[in-house]
Short mmCIF file of C-alpha atoms and ligand atoms in Angstrom, two decimals:
data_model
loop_
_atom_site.label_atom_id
_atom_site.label_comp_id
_atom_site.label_asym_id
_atom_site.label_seq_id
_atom_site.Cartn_x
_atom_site.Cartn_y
_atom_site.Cartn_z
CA UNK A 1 0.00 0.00 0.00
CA UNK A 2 1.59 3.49 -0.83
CA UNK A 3 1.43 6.30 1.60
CA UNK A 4 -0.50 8.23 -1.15
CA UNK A 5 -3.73 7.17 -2.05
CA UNK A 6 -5.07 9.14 -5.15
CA UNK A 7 -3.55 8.21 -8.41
CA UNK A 8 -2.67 11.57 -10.67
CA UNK A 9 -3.03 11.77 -14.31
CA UNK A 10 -1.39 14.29 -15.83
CA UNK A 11 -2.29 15.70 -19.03
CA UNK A 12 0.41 17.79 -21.22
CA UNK A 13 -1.13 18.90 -24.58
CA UNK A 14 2.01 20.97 -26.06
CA UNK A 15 1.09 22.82 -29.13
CA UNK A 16 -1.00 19.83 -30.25
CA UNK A 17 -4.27 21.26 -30.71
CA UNK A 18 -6.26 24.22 -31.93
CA UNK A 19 -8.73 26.66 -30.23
CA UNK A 20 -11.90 24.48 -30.86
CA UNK A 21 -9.98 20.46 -30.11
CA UNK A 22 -9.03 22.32 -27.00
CA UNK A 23 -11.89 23.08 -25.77
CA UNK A 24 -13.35 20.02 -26.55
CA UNK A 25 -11.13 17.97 -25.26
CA UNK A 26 -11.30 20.04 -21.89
CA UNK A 27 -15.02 19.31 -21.77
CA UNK A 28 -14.59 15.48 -22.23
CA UNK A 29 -11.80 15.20 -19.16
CA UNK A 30 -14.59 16.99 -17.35
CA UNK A 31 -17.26 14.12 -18.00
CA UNK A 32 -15.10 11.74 -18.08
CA UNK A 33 -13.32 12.21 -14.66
CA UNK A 34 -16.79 12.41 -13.23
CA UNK A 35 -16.91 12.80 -9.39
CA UNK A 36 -14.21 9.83 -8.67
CA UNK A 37 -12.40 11.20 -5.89
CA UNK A 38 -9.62 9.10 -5.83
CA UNK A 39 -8.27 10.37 -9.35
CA UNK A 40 -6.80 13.76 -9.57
CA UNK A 41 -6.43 15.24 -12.87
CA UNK A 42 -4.73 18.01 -13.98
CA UNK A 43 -4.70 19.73 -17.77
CA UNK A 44 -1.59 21.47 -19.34
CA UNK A 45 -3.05 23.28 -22.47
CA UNK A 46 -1.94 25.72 -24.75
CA UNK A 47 -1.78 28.91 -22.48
CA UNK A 48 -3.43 30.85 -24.56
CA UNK A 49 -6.88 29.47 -24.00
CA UNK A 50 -6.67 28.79 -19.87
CA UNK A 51 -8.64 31.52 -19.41
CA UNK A 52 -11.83 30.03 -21.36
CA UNK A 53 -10.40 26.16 -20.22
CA UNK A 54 -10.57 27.72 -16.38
CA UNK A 55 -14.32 28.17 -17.04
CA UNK A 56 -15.03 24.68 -18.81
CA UNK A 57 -13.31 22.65 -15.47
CA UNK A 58 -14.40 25.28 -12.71
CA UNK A 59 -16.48 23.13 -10.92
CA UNK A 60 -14.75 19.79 -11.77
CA UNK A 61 -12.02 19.61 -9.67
CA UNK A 62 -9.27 19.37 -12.04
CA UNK A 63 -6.53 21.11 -12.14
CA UNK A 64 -5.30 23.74 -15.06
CA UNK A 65 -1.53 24.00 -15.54
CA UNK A 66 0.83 25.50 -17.93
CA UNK A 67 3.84 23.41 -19.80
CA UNK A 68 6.41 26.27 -19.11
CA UNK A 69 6.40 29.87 -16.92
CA UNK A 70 9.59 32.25 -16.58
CA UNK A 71 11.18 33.32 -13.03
CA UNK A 72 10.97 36.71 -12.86
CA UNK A 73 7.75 38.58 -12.24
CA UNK A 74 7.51 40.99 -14.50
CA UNK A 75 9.38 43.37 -16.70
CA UNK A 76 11.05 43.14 -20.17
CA UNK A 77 10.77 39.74 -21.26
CA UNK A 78 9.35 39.69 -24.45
CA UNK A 79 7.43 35.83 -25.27
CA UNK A 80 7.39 35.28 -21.54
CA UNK A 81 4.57 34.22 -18.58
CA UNK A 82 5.96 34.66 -15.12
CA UNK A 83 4.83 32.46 -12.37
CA UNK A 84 3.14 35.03 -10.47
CA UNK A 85 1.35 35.71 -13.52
CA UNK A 86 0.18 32.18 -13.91
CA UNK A 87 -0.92 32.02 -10.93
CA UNK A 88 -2.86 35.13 -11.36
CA UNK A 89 -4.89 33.58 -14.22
CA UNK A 90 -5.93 30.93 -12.13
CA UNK A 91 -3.65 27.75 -12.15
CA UNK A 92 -2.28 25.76 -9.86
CA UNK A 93 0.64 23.91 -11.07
CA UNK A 94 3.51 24.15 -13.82
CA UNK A 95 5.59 21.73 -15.67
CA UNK A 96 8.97 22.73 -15.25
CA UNK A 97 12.52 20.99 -17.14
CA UNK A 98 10.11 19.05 -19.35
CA UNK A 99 13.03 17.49 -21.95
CA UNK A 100 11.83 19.48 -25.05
CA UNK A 101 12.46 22.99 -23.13
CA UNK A 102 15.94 21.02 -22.22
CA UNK A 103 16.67 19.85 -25.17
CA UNK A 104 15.03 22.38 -27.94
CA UNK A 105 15.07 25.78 -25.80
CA UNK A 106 18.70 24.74 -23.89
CA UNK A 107 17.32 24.84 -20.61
CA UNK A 108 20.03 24.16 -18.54
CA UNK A 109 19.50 22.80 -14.42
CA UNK A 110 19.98 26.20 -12.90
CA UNK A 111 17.09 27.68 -15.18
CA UNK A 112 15.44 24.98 -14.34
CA UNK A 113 16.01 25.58 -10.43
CA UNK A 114 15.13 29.13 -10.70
CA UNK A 115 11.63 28.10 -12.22
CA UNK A 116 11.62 25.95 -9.28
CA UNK A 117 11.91 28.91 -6.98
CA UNK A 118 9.80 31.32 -8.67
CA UNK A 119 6.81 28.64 -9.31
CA UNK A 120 7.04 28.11 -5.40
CA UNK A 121 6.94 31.47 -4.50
CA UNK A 122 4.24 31.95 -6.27
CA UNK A 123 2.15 29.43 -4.69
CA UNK A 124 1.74 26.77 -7.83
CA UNK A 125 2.77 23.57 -7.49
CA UNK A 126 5.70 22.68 -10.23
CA UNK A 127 5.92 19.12 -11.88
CA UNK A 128 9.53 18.73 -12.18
CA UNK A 129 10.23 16.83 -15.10
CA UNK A 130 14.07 14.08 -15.39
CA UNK A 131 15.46 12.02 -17.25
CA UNK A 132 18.05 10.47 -19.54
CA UNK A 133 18.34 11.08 -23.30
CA UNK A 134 19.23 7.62 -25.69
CA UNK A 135 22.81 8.26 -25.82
CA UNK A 136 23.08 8.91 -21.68
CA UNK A 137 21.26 5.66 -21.34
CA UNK A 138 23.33 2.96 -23.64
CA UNK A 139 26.21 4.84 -21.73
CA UNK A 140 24.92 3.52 -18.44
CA UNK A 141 24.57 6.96 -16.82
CA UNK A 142 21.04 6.98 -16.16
CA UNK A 143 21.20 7.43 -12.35
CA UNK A 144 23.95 9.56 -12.55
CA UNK A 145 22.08 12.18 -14.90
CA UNK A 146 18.88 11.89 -12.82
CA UNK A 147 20.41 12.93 -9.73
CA UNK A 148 22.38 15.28 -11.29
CA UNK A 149 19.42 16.79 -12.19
CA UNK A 150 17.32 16.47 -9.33
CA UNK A 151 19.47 17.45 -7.16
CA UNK A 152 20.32 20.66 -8.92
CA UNK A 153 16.35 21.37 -9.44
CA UNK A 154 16.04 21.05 -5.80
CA UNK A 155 18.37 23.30 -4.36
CA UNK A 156 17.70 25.62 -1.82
CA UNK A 157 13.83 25.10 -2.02
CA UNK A 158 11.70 25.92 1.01
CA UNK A 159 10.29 22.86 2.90
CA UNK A 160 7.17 21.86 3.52
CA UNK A 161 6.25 22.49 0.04
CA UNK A 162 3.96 20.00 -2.31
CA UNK A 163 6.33 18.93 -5.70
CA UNK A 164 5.73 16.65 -8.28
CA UNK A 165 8.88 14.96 -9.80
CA UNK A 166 7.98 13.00 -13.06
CA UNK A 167 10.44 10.21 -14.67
CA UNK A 168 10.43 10.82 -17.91
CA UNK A 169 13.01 8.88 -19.81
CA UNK A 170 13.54 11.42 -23.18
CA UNK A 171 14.02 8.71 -25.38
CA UNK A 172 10.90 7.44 -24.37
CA UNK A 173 8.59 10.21 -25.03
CA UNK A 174 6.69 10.59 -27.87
CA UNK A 175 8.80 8.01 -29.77
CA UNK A 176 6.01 4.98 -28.47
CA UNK A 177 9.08 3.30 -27.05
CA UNK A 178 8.08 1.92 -24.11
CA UNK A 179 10.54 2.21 -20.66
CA UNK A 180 9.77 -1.12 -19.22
CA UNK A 181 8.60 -1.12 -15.52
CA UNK A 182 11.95 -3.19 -14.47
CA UNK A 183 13.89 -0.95 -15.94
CA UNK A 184 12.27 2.53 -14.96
CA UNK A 185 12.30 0.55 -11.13
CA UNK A 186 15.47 1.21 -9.89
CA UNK A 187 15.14 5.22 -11.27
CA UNK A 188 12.15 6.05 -9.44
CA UNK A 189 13.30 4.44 -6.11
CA UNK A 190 16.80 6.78 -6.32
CA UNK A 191 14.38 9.25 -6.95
CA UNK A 192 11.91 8.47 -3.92
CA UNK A 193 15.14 8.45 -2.36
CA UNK A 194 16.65 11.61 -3.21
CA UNK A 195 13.79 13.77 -2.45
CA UNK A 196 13.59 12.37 0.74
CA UNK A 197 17.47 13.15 1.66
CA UNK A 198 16.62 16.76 0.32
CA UNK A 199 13.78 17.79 1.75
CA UNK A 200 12.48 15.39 4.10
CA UNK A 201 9.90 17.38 5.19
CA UNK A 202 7.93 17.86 1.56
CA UNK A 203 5.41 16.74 0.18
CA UNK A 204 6.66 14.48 -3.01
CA UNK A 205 4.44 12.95 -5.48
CA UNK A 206 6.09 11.07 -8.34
CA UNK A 207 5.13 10.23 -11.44
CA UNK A 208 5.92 8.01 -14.78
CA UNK A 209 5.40 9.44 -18.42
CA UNK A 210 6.83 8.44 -21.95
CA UNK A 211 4.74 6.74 -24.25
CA UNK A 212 2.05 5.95 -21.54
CA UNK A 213 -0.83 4.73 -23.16
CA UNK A 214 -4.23 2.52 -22.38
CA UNK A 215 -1.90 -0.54 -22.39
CA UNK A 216 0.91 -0.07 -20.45
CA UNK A 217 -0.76 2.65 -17.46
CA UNK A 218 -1.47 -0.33 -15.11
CA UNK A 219 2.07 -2.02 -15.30
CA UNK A 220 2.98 1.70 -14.48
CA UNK A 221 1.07 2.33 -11.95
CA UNK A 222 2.27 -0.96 -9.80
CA UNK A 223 5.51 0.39 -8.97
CA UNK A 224 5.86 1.30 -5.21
CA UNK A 225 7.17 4.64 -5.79
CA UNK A 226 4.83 5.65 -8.65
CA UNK A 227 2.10 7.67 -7.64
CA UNK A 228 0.66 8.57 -11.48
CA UNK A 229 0.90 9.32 -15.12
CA UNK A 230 2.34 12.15 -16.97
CA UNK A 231 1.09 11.71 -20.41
CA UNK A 232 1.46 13.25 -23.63
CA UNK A 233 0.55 12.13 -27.20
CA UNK A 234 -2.37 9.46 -25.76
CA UNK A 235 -3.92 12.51 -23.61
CA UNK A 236 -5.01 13.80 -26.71
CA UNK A 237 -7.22 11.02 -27.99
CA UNK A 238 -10.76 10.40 -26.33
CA UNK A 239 -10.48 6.84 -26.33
CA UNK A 240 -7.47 6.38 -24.97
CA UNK A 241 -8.46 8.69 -22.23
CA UNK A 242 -11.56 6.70 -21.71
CA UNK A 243 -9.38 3.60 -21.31
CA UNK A 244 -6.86 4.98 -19.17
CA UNK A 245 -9.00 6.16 -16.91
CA UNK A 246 -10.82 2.86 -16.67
CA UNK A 247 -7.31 1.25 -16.23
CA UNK A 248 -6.60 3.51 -13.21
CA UNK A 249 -9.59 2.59 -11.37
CA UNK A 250 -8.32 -0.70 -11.72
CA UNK A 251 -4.97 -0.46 -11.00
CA UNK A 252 -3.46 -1.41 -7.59
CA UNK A 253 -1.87 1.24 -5.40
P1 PGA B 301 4.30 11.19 -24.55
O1 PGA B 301 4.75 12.57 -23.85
O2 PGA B 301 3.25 10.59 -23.66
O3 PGA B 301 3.74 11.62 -25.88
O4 PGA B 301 5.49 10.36 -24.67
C1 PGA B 301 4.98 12.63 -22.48
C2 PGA B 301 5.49 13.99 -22.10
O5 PGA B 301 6.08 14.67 -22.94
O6 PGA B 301 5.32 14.43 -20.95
#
């Protein structure tokens, strides 16, 4: 039995859809999540439309995120949303060092530590995203660049604080490769372990995502130190969504 008891799904959209798939996608979570309140959902949409998505899931209780937010609060930043400004609009949490702002955007671990910070300070709850890239893995330094990483993310943050750390292997995501369970095992319990060394006194939820789809959620979902879903590409597709769902309610925790 795990010392959480909901099961998260975590929905990030990128810039997959338009205006009108958006919104009707939003609307869809909303009847499909019904009133199950051991499944916590949260959406990361385009930010552009949160204002009008805030409206569709207002009394749903499912969260409304953004995939990426800057660390200072305001001034000349052209392209940029700072945290407080997020926050402002009405969200609650923020993906932060998801691999494609790593890896197409150069965000290095200090950027990503001062997104840390900022979201933090301004009350939203991040979703720290790690993981290894193809070549890091055949190389064997998967743990080594996850704690790298982590560590580096977590610096100086306050305690007490509730942060969600997703495993995301980047060769993994959006490629339909599949990280098996065995092998994303040992990662997430150096995680588990990590976060507790850190900051002992936060509250940690941690999550799985690459490739997660209807089939392989529940096998997922079994490991110890594996609280939920981050999903991408299959978050997009009703059916899928439909299924997962189903497959959460089923799954052991
Ligand atoms: P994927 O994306 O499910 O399409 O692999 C996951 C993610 O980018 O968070």
């Amino acid at each position: 039995m795990k010392a959480e008891e909901k099961k998260y799904f975590l929905a990030n959209w990128k810039m997959y859809l338009n205006r009108e798939n958006t919104l009707s996608l939003a609307n869809f979570f909303v009847k499909e999540k019904k009133d199950d309140p051991s499944l916590e959902v949260g959406l990361f949409p385009s930010s552009l439309y949160t204002l009008e998505i805030k409206n569709i899931v207002s009394n749903s209780q499912i969260s409304l995120g953004v995939q990426n937010g800057f660390w200072v609060d305001f001034g000349g930043y052209t392209g940029e949303l700072s945290m407080k400004m997020i926050r402002e609009s009405g969200c609650d949490i923020v993906l932060v060092g998801h691999s494609e702002r790593r890896r197409i955007f150069e965000e290095t671990d200090e950027e990503v530590n001062k997104k840390m910070l900022a979201a933090l300070e301004a009350d939203l709850t991040p979703v720290l995203c790690v993981g290894e890239t193809e070549s890091e893995r055949s190389e064997l330094k998967t743990e080594e660049v996850v704690e790298r990483q982590l560590r580096l993310a977590l610096a100086d943050l306050p305690p007490n604080k509730k942060i969600f750390v997703a495993y995301e292997p980047v060769w993994a995501i959006g490629t339909g490769k599949d990280c098996s369970p065995e092998e994303a095992k040992g990662v997430h319990s150096l995680i588990a372990r990590v976060c507790k060394e850190v900051l002992p006194e936060s509250n940690f939820i941690f999550l799985y995502g690459g490739s997660v789809n209807s089939k392989n959620i529940e096998e997922h979902l079994a490991d110890l130190n594996v609280h939920g879903v981050l999903v991408g590409s299959a978050s997009i597709k009703e059916d899928e969504v439909k299924n997962m769902f189903e497959a959460m309610q089923k799954a052991k925790m």
